[in-house]
Amino acid sequence: MTLFRLCIAITCILATCAVLLGALWAQFGQGEFPCPLCIIQRMAMMLAALGPAWLLCRAARGPVDAHDFAQCYACSILAALVGGTVSARQVLLHIAPGDPGYGAPMFGMHLYTWAFVVFVVVVLASAMQMLFLPKRSEAPRVGLGARLSVLLLGAIIAVNAVAVFVESGFHWYLPDNPTSNRLIEELRSEVSEPSAGERESGVEQP
Amino acid sequence: MDALIFVLILATLMAMWRGKRRLAGLLFAVSLVAVWMLFKHHATDALPINL
């Protein structure tokens, strides 16, 4: 039973990582720039995955009991509720007839619609886990697979941090409909614009 | 702002990894509130629905 619970936690993390990798593929493979609401949904998905990741981290350090399970999956439910609200709002923004939606659909639905499905599944899966809490504390053996799944989640979070910084540049917020990587654009314009000293000395720019 | 929240989430995961329960719980709560505040900042348009 202990191994089964650990496998479910690893599966939850890997499933979320797969969705986040799909979003990164849409961003870099298909050249779609994620809007602010898409980025917020990614954040909520990561926070939802932190619940089972926290459970694995606790299990790696000693026995875990019902309180640990409940606390970790409650975190997932809270994050999924926030993410579900954001994705539901984005679905409603594009629900009017004739609205093409934001970005290209994938497997018949837009990414924010898939995100809503993911958040509903997270709430259901977490609630199921909390229905069958262990009666005694368990000391599962956390193997390499569990550690690698947590590391994969960390790597995806780090990649997203860099990607969103490149997209937003030195601005506090992303534009509503981003069409370029602002950091790269700003750096290019810095390089191509002549400095004040060069302009005064009449240095010709290419 | 978005990149900072991602860094905050990464810090939460690192606190969990290192077994710092209180810090991890605090960072998780701060991250969740920050995500919600960012959503409130961006959710400005009226929905095109007529209920």
mmCIF file of C-alpha atoms in Angstrom:
data_model
loop_
_atom_site.group_PDB
_atom_site.id
_atom_site.type_symbol
_atom_site.label_atom_id
_atom_site.label_comp_id
_atom_site.label_asym_id
_atom_site.label_seq_id
_atom_site.Cartn_x
_atom_site.Cartn_y
_atom_site.Cartn_z
ATOM 1 C CA MET A 1 0.000 0.000 0.000
ATOM 2 C CA THR A 2 2.868 2.331 0.841
ATOM 3 C CA LEU A 3 4.494 1.730 -2.517
ATOM 4 C CA PHE A 4 1.139 2.297 -4.219
ATOM 5 C CA ARG A 5 0.734 5.690 -2.529
ATOM 6 C CA LEU A 6 4.249 6.688 -3.566
ATOM 7 C CA CYS A 7 3.586 5.595 -7.152
ATOM 8 C CA ILE A 8 0.461 7.753 -7.248
ATOM 9 C CA ALA A 9 2.436 10.768 -5.970
ATOM 10 C CA ILE A 10 5.142 10.198 -8.609
ATOM 11 C CA THR A 11 2.483 9.776 -11.304
ATOM 12 C CA CYS A 12 0.835 13.077 -10.280
ATOM 13 C CA ILE A 13 4.182 14.895 -10.569
ATOM 14 C CA LEU A 14 5.114 13.285 -13.894
ATOM 15 C CA ALA A 15 1.651 13.948 -15.388
ATOM 16 C CA THR A 16 1.910 17.630 -14.460
ATOM 17 C CA CYS A 17 5.464 17.736 -15.831
ATOM 18 C CA ALA A 18 4.218 16.237 -19.118
ATOM 19 C CA VAL A 19 1.576 18.968 -19.447
ATOM 20 C CA LEU A 20 4.125 21.680 -18.623
ATOM 21 C CA LEU A 21 6.583 20.224 -21.154
ATOM 22 C CA GLY A 22 3.775 20.273 -23.735
ATOM 23 C CA ALA A 23 3.244 23.975 -22.996
ATOM 24 C CA LEU A 24 6.986 24.609 -23.417
ATOM 25 C CA TRP A 25 6.903 22.714 -26.720
ATOM 26 C CA ALA A 26 4.029 24.919 -27.909
ATOM 27 C CA GLN A 27 6.058 27.977 -26.887
ATOM 28 C CA PHE A 28 9.417 27.077 -28.403
ATOM 29 C CA GLY A 29 8.476 24.425 -30.992
ATOM 30 C CA GLN A 30 5.464 26.164 -32.491
ATOM 31 C CA GLY A 31 6.521 29.730 -31.716
ATOM 32 C CA GLU A 32 3.450 30.624 -29.642
ATOM 33 C CA PHE A 33 4.023 33.290 -27.027
ATOM 34 C CA PRO A 34 2.145 32.486 -23.815
ATOM 35 C CA CYS A 35 -0.201 35.194 -22.563
ATOM 36 C CA PRO A 36 -0.198 36.314 -18.886
ATOM 37 C CA LEU A 37 -3.122 34.032 -18.015
ATOM 38 C CA CYS A 38 -1.296 31.048 -19.588
ATOM 39 C CA ILE A 39 1.738 31.812 -17.424
ATOM 40 C CA ILE A 40 -0.444 32.058 -14.304
ATOM 41 C CA GLN A 41 -1.960 28.654 -15.121
ATOM 42 C CA ARG A 42 1.531 27.192 -15.415
ATOM 43 C CA MET A 43 2.365 28.611 -11.978
ATOM 44 C CA ALA A 44 -0.778 27.079 -10.485
ATOM 45 C CA MET A 45 0.052 23.712 -12.090
ATOM 46 C CA MET A 46 3.523 23.805 -10.556
ATOM 47 C CA LEU A 47 2.069 24.687 -7.155
ATOM 48 C CA ALA A 48 -0.387 21.792 -7.518
ATOM 49 C CA ALA A 49 2.525 19.440 -8.274
ATOM 50 C CA LEU A 50 4.367 20.715 -5.192
ATOM 51 C CA GLY A 51 1.833 18.841 -3.012
ATOM 52 C CA PRO A 52 2.910 15.305 -4.003
ATOM 53 C CA ALA A 53 6.515 16.539 -4.310
ATOM 54 C CA TRP A 54 6.365 17.681 -0.678
ATOM 55 C CA LEU A 55 4.979 14.281 0.288
ATOM 56 C CA LEU A 56 7.907 12.542 -1.406
ATOM 57 C CA CYS A 57 10.387 14.908 0.264
ATOM 58 C CA ARG A 58 8.834 14.164 3.670
ATOM 59 C CA ALA A 59 8.818 10.410 2.985
ATOM 60 C CA ALA A 60 12.513 10.572 2.093
ATOM 61 C CA ARG A 61 13.275 11.931 5.571
ATOM 62 C CA GLY A 62 11.186 9.573 7.681
ATOM 63 C CA PRO A 63 7.762 8.027 8.280
ATOM 64 C CA VAL A 64 4.725 9.882 6.953
ATOM 65 C CA ASP A 65 1.269 9.775 8.529
ATOM 66 C CA ALA A 66 -2.260 10.834 7.633
ATOM 67 C CA HIS A 67 -1.504 14.438 8.638
ATOM 68 C CA ASP A 68 1.360 14.609 6.132
ATOM 69 C CA PHE A 69 -0.799 13.169 3.354
ATOM 70 C CA ALA A 70 -3.688 15.536 4.120
ATOM 71 C CA GLN A 71 -1.446 18.610 4.306
ATOM 72 C CA CYS A 72 0.305 17.885 1.002
ATOM 73 C CA TYR A 73 -2.808 17.073 -0.990
ATOM 74 C CA ALA A 74 -4.670 20.034 0.546
ATOM 75 C CA CYS A 75 -1.924 22.237 -0.936
ATOM 76 C CA SER A 76 -2.589 20.647 -4.337
ATOM 77 C CA ILE A 77 -6.334 21.278 -4.057
ATOM 78 C CA LEU A 78 -5.806 24.944 -3.106
ATOM 79 C CA ALA A 79 -3.466 25.491 -6.058
ATOM 80 C CA ALA A 80 -5.817 23.643 -8.417
ATOM 81 C CA LEU A 81 -8.742 25.834 -7.302
ATOM 82 C CA VAL A 82 -6.754 28.974 -8.104
ATOM 83 C CA GLY A 83 -5.609 27.547 -11.446
ATOM 84 C CA GLY A 84 -9.100 26.310 -12.295
ATOM 85 C CA THR A 85 -10.494 29.796 -11.683
ATOM 86 C CA VAL A 86 -7.893 31.325 -14.015
ATOM 87 C CA SER A 87 -8.437 28.778 -16.789
ATOM 88 C CA ALA A 88 -12.240 29.020 -16.448
ATOM 89 C CA ARG A 89 -11.966 32.782 -16.864
ATOM 90 C CA GLN A 90 -9.852 32.366 -19.986
ATOM 91 C CA VAL A 91 -12.334 29.853 -21.415
ATOM 92 C CA LEU A 92 -15.159 32.345 -20.760
ATOM 93 C CA LEU A 93 -13.131 35.159 -22.392
ATOM 94 C CA HIS A 94 -13.162 33.204 -25.669
ATOM 95 C CA ILE A 95 -16.522 31.481 -25.399
ATOM 96 C CA ALA A 96 -18.470 33.897 -27.606
ATOM 97 C CA PRO A 97 -19.398 32.494 -31.065
ATOM 98 C CA GLY A 98 -16.881 33.435 -33.742
ATOM 99 C CA ASP A 99 -14.036 33.953 -31.287
ATOM 100 C CA PRO A 100 -11.065 31.915 -32.561
ATOM 101 C CA GLY A 101 -9.536 31.683 -29.071
ATOM 102 C CA TYR A 102 -5.953 32.338 -28.046
ATOM 103 C CA GLY A 103 -3.301 30.248 -29.784
ATOM 104 C CA ALA A 104 -3.711 27.117 -31.843
ATOM 105 C CA PRO A 105 -5.834 24.259 -30.514
ATOM 106 C CA MET A 106 -4.074 21.065 -29.507
ATOM 107 C CA PHE A 107 -5.910 17.713 -29.774
ATOM 108 C CA GLY A 108 -9.129 19.613 -30.454
ATOM 109 C CA MET A 109 -9.026 22.016 -27.508
ATOM 110 C CA HIS A 110 -7.076 25.128 -26.606
ATOM 111 C CA LEU A 111 -4.350 24.870 -23.979
ATOM 112 C CA TYR A 112 -6.376 26.791 -21.374
ATOM 113 C CA THR A 113 -9.278 24.359 -21.843
ATOM 114 C CA TRP A 114 -6.877 21.461 -21.300
ATOM 115 C CA ALA A 115 -5.553 23.309 -18.247
ATOM 116 C CA PHE A 116 -9.079 23.453 -16.802
ATOM 117 C CA VAL A 117 -9.404 19.681 -17.316
ATOM 118 C CA VAL A 118 -6.031 19.155 -15.599
ATOM 119 C CA PHE A 119 -7.061 21.233 -12.562
ATOM 120 C CA VAL A 120 -10.343 19.304 -12.208
ATOM 121 C CA VAL A 121 -8.400 16.025 -12.372
ATOM 122 C CA VAL A 122 -5.941 17.314 -9.728
ATOM 123 C CA VAL A 123 -8.820 18.128 -7.356
ATOM 124 C CA LEU A 124 -10.433 14.715 -7.950
ATOM 125 C CA ALA A 125 -7.158 12.795 -7.567
ATOM 126 C CA SER A 126 -6.222 14.690 -4.398
ATOM 127 C CA ALA A 127 -9.684 14.149 -2.903
ATOM 128 C CA MET A 128 -9.427 10.418 -3.666
ATOM 129 C CA GLN A 129 -6.047 10.310 -1.941
ATOM 130 C CA MET A 130 -7.522 12.025 1.122
ATOM 131 C CA LEU A 131 -10.410 9.546 1.202
ATOM 132 C CA PHE A 132 -8.001 6.678 1.758
ATOM 133 C CA LEU A 133 -5.525 8.151 4.226
ATOM 134 C CA PRO A 134 -3.225 5.683 6.014
ATOM 135 C CA LYS A 135 -4.358 4.796 9.540
ATOM 136 C CA ARG A 136 -0.794 4.387 10.847
ATOM 137 C CA SER A 137 2.398 6.199 9.970
ATOM 138 C CA GLU A 138 4.263 4.588 7.111
ATOM 139 C CA ALA A 139 7.964 4.575 6.324
ATOM 140 C CA PRO A 140 8.176 4.106 2.576
ATOM 141 C CA ARG A 141 11.519 3.715 0.860
ATOM 142 C CA VAL A 142 11.891 6.644 -1.534
ATOM 143 C CA GLY A 143 13.870 5.513 -4.550
ATOM 144 C CA LEU A 144 15.660 7.176 -7.397
ATOM 145 C CA GLY A 145 12.490 7.528 -9.490
ATOM 146 C CA ALA A 146 10.857 9.716 -6.849
ATOM 147 C CA ARG A 147 13.935 11.919 -6.517
ATOM 148 C CA LEU A 148 14.255 12.273 -10.290
ATOM 149 C CA SER A 149 10.604 13.265 -10.650
ATOM 150 C CA VAL A 150 11.068 16.052 -8.070
ATOM 151 C CA LEU A 151 14.263 17.173 -9.818
ATOM 152 C CA LEU A 152 12.449 17.199 -13.177
ATOM 153 C CA LEU A 153 9.772 19.438 -11.685
ATOM 154 C CA GLY A 154 12.475 21.775 -10.359
ATOM 155 C CA ALA A 155 14.169 21.909 -13.756
ATOM 156 C CA ILE A 156 10.876 22.759 -15.491
ATOM 157 C CA ILE A 157 10.221 25.569 -12.990
ATOM 158 C CA ALA A 158 13.722 26.975 -13.601
ATOM 159 C CA VAL A 159 13.296 26.829 -17.398
ATOM 160 C CA ASN A 160 9.965 28.647 -17.121
ATOM 161 C CA ALA A 161 11.541 31.341 -14.941
ATOM 162 C CA VAL A 162 14.183 32.027 -17.595
ATOM 163 C CA ALA A 163 11.682 31.796 -20.485
ATOM 164 C CA VAL A 164 9.255 34.261 -18.925
ATOM 165 C CA PHE A 165 12.099 36.665 -18.104
ATOM 166 C CA VAL A 166 13.166 36.579 -21.762
ATOM 167 C CA GLU A 167 9.558 37.168 -22.817
ATOM 168 C CA SER A 168 8.868 40.057 -20.431
ATOM 169 C CA GLY A 169 12.278 41.726 -20.411
ATOM 170 C CA PHE A 170 12.893 44.361 -17.741
ATOM 171 C CA HIS A 171 9.161 45.014 -17.256
ATOM 172 C CA TRP A 172 7.026 44.155 -14.260
ATOM 173 C CA TYR A 173 4.218 42.596 -16.268
ATOM 174 C CA LEU A 174 3.742 40.751 -19.555
ATOM 175 C CA PRO A 175 1.654 42.488 -22.243
ATOM 176 C CA ASP A 176 -1.878 41.095 -22.747
ATOM 177 C CA ASN A 177 -1.040 39.730 -26.213
ATOM 178 C CA PRO A 178 2.711 39.146 -26.383
ATOM 179 C CA THR A 179 4.133 38.832 -29.885
ATOM 180 C CA SER A 180 7.869 38.778 -29.226
ATOM 181 C CA ASN A 181 10.598 38.214 -26.659
ATOM 182 C CA ARG A 182 10.950 41.712 -25.244
ATOM 183 C CA LEU A 183 14.322 41.098 -23.595
ATOM 184 C CA ILE A 184 15.927 40.101 -26.909
ATOM 185 C CA GLU A 185 14.259 43.028 -28.689
ATOM 186 C CA GLU A 186 15.458 45.490 -26.074
ATOM 187 C CA LEU A 187 19.002 44.136 -26.171
ATOM 188 C CA ARG A 188 19.022 44.359 -29.983
ATOM 189 C CA SER A 189 17.779 47.945 -29.920
ATOM 190 C CA GLU A 190 20.423 48.815 -27.304
ATOM 191 C CA VAL A 191 23.103 47.453 -29.618
ATOM 192 C CA SER A 192 21.780 49.072 -32.795
ATOM 193 C CA GLU A 193 21.069 52.536 -31.285
ATOM 194 C CA PRO A 194 24.152 54.811 -31.244
ATOM 195 C CA SER A 195 25.233 56.064 -27.860
ATOM 196 C CA ALA A 196 25.175 59.821 -27.124
ATOM 197 C CA GLY A 197 28.959 60.080 -27.282
ATOM 198 C CA GLU A 198 29.101 58.330 -30.638
ATOM 199 C CA ARG A 199 26.399 60.599 -32.058
ATOM 200 C CA GLU A 200 28.283 63.732 -30.952
ATOM 201 C CA SER A 201 31.573 62.542 -32.399
ATOM 202 C CA GLY A 202 29.850 61.702 -35.672
ATOM 203 C CA VAL A 203 30.694 58.012 -35.652
ATOM 204 C CA GLU A 204 28.777 56.449 -38.504
ATOM 205 C CA GLN A 205 26.583 53.529 -37.602
ATOM 206 C CA PRO A 206 26.137 50.591 -39.936
ATOM 207 C CA MET B 1 7.033 39.917 -11.659
ATOM 208 C CA ASP B 2 6.232 36.598 -13.360
ATOM 209 C CA ALA B 3 9.850 35.459 -13.273
ATOM 210 C CA LEU B 4 10.070 36.393 -9.581
ATOM 211 C CA ILE B 5 7.050 34.214 -8.782
ATOM 212 C CA PHE B 6 8.655 31.298 -10.630
ATOM 213 C CA VAL B 7 11.783 31.829 -8.531
ATOM 214 C CA LEU B 8 9.575 31.869 -5.418
ATOM 215 C CA ILE B 9 8.000 28.545 -6.464
ATOM 216 C CA LEU B 10 11.471 27.102 -7.061
ATOM 217 C CA ALA B 11 12.548 28.306 -3.610
ATOM 218 C CA THR B 12 9.468 26.564 -2.161
ATOM 219 C CA LEU B 13 10.514 23.286 -3.804
ATOM 220 C CA MET B 14 14.063 23.691 -2.497
ATOM 221 C CA ALA B 15 12.765 24.294 1.043
ATOM 222 C CA MET B 16 10.666 21.127 0.729
ATOM 223 C CA TRP B 17 13.686 19.197 -0.563
ATOM 224 C CA ARG B 18 15.808 20.343 2.382
ATOM 225 C CA GLY B 19 13.097 19.365 4.882
ATOM 226 C CA LYS B 20 12.302 22.851 6.172
ATOM 227 C CA ARG B 21 8.578 22.403 6.785
ATOM 228 C CA ARG B 22 7.661 25.806 8.199
ATOM 229 C CA LEU B 23 9.614 27.685 5.548
ATOM 230 C CA ALA B 24 8.153 25.513 2.793
ATOM 231 C CA GLY B 25 4.605 26.084 4.061
ATOM 232 C CA LEU B 26 5.193 29.818 4.317
ATOM 233 C CA LEU B 27 6.723 30.048 0.832
ATOM 234 C CA PHE B 28 3.888 27.970 -0.616
ATOM 235 C CA ALA B 29 1.288 30.317 0.906
ATOM 236 C CA VAL B 30 3.164 33.411 -0.310
ATOM 237 C CA SER B 31 3.483 31.920 -3.818
ATOM 238 C CA LEU B 32 -0.219 31.081 -3.966
ATOM 239 C CA VAL B 33 -1.216 34.580 -2.837
ATOM 240 C CA ALA B 34 1.234 36.124 -5.326
ATOM 241 C CA VAL B 35 -0.264 34.053 -8.162
ATOM 242 C CA TRP B 36 -3.759 35.162 -7.149
ATOM 243 C CA MET B 37 -2.702 38.834 -6.971
ATOM 244 C CA LEU B 38 -1.100 38.566 -10.417
ATOM 245 C CA PHE B 39 -4.353 37.096 -11.733
ATOM 246 C CA LYS B 40 -6.330 39.949 -10.177
ATOM 247 C CA HIS B 41 -3.978 42.410 -11.877
ATOM 248 C CA HIS B 42 -4.525 40.871 -15.317
ATOM 249 C CA ALA B 43 -8.249 40.105 -15.008
ATOM 250 C CA THR B 44 -9.526 43.472 -16.151
ATOM 251 C CA ASP B 45 -11.667 42.813 -19.248
ATOM 252 C CA ALA B 46 -15.388 42.204 -18.887
ATOM 253 C CA LEU B 47 -16.434 38.717 -19.920
ATOM 254 C CA PRO B 48 -18.360 38.579 -23.230
ATOM 255 C CA ILE B 49 -21.269 36.668 -21.709
ATOM 256 C CA ASN B 50 -24.767 37.790 -20.851
ATOM 257 C CA LEU B 51 -26.258 35.682 -18.073
#
